[in-house]
Amino acid sequence: MSRSESLAVYLRAQARRRLDRVETRDDGRNARCALALLDAAAYAGSLPEDDPLILMLDQAGCFGPLGCEGFDPGEAGTKLIRQWEGGEPHELLLALPAAIAAAAS
């Protein structure tokens, strides 16, 4: 599985997690978040392996120390993804390395 595909699989799983959440009076927030994550997953899955966003995520350690493991953004990245409520998909991917670096400091 390519890094782009691994990222897309992770984002789809997070979208399913949001869809499965039941909260009273969420006013559709979980559904909107899930749609935003599905949009990001579709975008990520279409990126070539040498795309700068994929390379930035690799440098941030999201694909393991050798860059060949499944996508794992760590606790800080997961928190950012789980709170993502929308925007352009590339904005989410650009924000991940900074969130990971800030948590490591």
One Martini backbone bead per residue (centre of mass of N, CA, C, O) as a GRO file, in nm:
protein
  105
    1MET     BB    1   0.097   0.036   0.023
    2SER     BB    2   0.072   0.349  -0.005
    3ARG     BB    3   0.088   0.645   0.154
    4SER     BB    4  -0.171   0.763   0.036
    5GLU     BB    5  -0.350   0.520   0.103
    6SER     BB    6  -0.297   0.514   0.407
    7LEU     BB    7  -0.415   0.792   0.461
    8ALA     BB    8  -0.698   0.739   0.346
    9VAL     BB    9  -0.773   0.510   0.539
   10TYR     BB   10  -0.752   0.673   0.798
   11LEU     BB   11  -0.962   0.894   0.726
   12ARG     BB   12  -1.201   0.700   0.686
   13ALA     BB   13  -1.201   0.591   0.975
   14GLN     BB   14  -1.259   0.867   1.107
   15ALA     BB   15  -1.528   0.912   0.963
   16ARG     BB   16  -1.672   0.665   1.081
   17ARG     BB   17  -1.645   0.755   1.372
   18ARG     BB   18  -1.825   1.008   1.338
   19LEU     BB   19  -2.083   0.857   1.239
   20ASP     BB   20  -2.102   0.678   1.515
   21ARG     BB   21  -2.173   0.919   1.664
   22VAL     BB   22  -2.371   1.002   1.960
   23GLU     BB   23  -2.529   1.322   1.989
   24THR     BB   24  -2.686   1.552   2.142
   25ARG     BB   25  -2.721   1.829   1.967
   26ASP     BB   26  -2.510   1.845   1.699
   27ASP     BB   27  -2.631   1.962   1.428
   28GLY     BB   28  -2.442   1.776   1.222
   29ARG     BB   29  -2.135   1.778   1.291
   30ASN     BB   30  -2.047   1.482   1.243
   31ALA     BB   31  -2.126   1.476   0.946
   32ARG     BB   32  -1.947   1.710   0.851
   33CYS     BB   33  -1.681   1.585   0.943
   34ALA     BB   34  -1.700   1.329   0.776
   35LEU     BB   35  -1.707   1.469   0.500
   36ALA     BB   36  -1.434   1.612   0.528
   37LEU     BB   37  -1.271   1.345   0.560
   38LEU     BB   38  -1.356   1.218   0.290
   39ASP     BB   39  -1.238   1.442   0.119
   40ALA     BB   40  -0.947   1.406   0.222
   41ALA     BB   41  -0.920   1.110   0.134
   42ALA     BB   42  -0.955   1.154  -0.169
   43TYR     BB   43  -0.721   1.346  -0.199
   44ALA     BB   44  -0.493   1.169  -0.078
   45GLY     BB   45  -0.532   0.923  -0.279
   46SER     BB   46  -0.436   1.118  -0.536
   47LEU     BB   47  -0.154   1.133  -0.444
   48PRO     BB   48   0.158   1.134  -0.500
   49GLU     BB   49   0.446   1.017  -0.352
   50ASP     BB   50   0.599   1.314  -0.435
   51ASP     BB   51   0.436   1.487  -0.272
   52PRO     BB   52   0.483   1.738  -0.049
   53LEU     BB   53   0.276   1.639   0.163
   54ILE     BB   54   0.387   1.352   0.195
   55LEU     BB   55   0.677   1.439   0.268
   56MET     BB   56   0.599   1.596   0.524
   57LEU     BB   57   0.472   1.353   0.674
   58ASP     BB   58   0.726   1.186   0.670
   59GLN     BB   59   0.908   1.389   0.829
   60ALA     BB   60   0.700   1.374   1.082
   61GLY     BB   61   0.651   1.040   1.113
   62CYS     BB   62   0.374   0.907   0.985
   63PHE     BB   63   0.558   0.644   0.849
   64GLY     BB   64   0.776   0.616   1.021
   65PRO     BB   65   1.123   0.602   1.037
   66LEU     BB   66   1.129   0.480   0.718
   67GLY     BB   67   0.848   0.543   0.552
   68CYS     BB   68   0.681   0.226   0.549
   69GLU     BB   69   0.436   0.269   0.713
   70GLY     BB   70   0.163   0.331   0.846
   71PHE     BB   71  -0.051   0.567   0.920
   72ASP     BB   72   0.069   0.785   1.202
   73PRO     BB   73   0.012   1.093   1.385
   74GLY     BB   74  -0.050   1.057   1.655
   75GLU     BB   75  -0.193   1.228   1.903
   76ALA     BB   76  -0.196   1.515   1.777
   77GLY     BB   77  -0.301   1.434   1.495
   78THR     BB   78  -0.558   1.295   1.587
   79LYS     BB   79  -0.684   1.538   1.720
   80LEU     BB   80  -0.701   1.713   1.470
   81ILE     BB   81  -0.872   1.520   1.298
   82ARG     BB   82  -1.113   1.491   1.506
   83GLN     BB   83  -1.162   1.826   1.485
   84TRP     BB   84  -1.232   1.836   1.200
   85GLU     BB   85  -1.472   2.063   1.016
   86GLY     BB   86  -1.312   2.184   0.771
   87GLY     BB   87  -1.205   2.241   0.446
   88GLU     BB   88  -0.935   2.206   0.291
   89PRO     BB   89  -0.755   1.926   0.259
   90HIS     BB   90  -0.466   2.057   0.256
   91GLU     BB   91  -0.494   2.196   0.535
   92LEU     BB   92  -0.479   1.945   0.705
   93LEU     BB   93  -0.203   1.837   0.600
   94LEU     BB   94  -0.045   2.099   0.679
   95ALA     BB   95  -0.115   2.089   0.998
   96LEU     BB   96   0.015   1.828   1.106
   97PRO     BB   97   0.323   1.886   1.145
   98ALA     BB   98   0.281   2.118   1.349
   99ALA     BB   99   0.129   1.956   1.566
  100ILE     BB  100   0.353   1.749   1.612
  101ALA     BB  101   0.583   1.947   1.684
  102ALA     BB  102   0.440   2.087   1.925
  103ALA     BB  103   0.417   1.821   2.098
  104ALA     BB  104   0.738   1.767   2.107
  105SER     BB  105   0.818   2.044   2.269
   0.00000   0.00000   0.00000
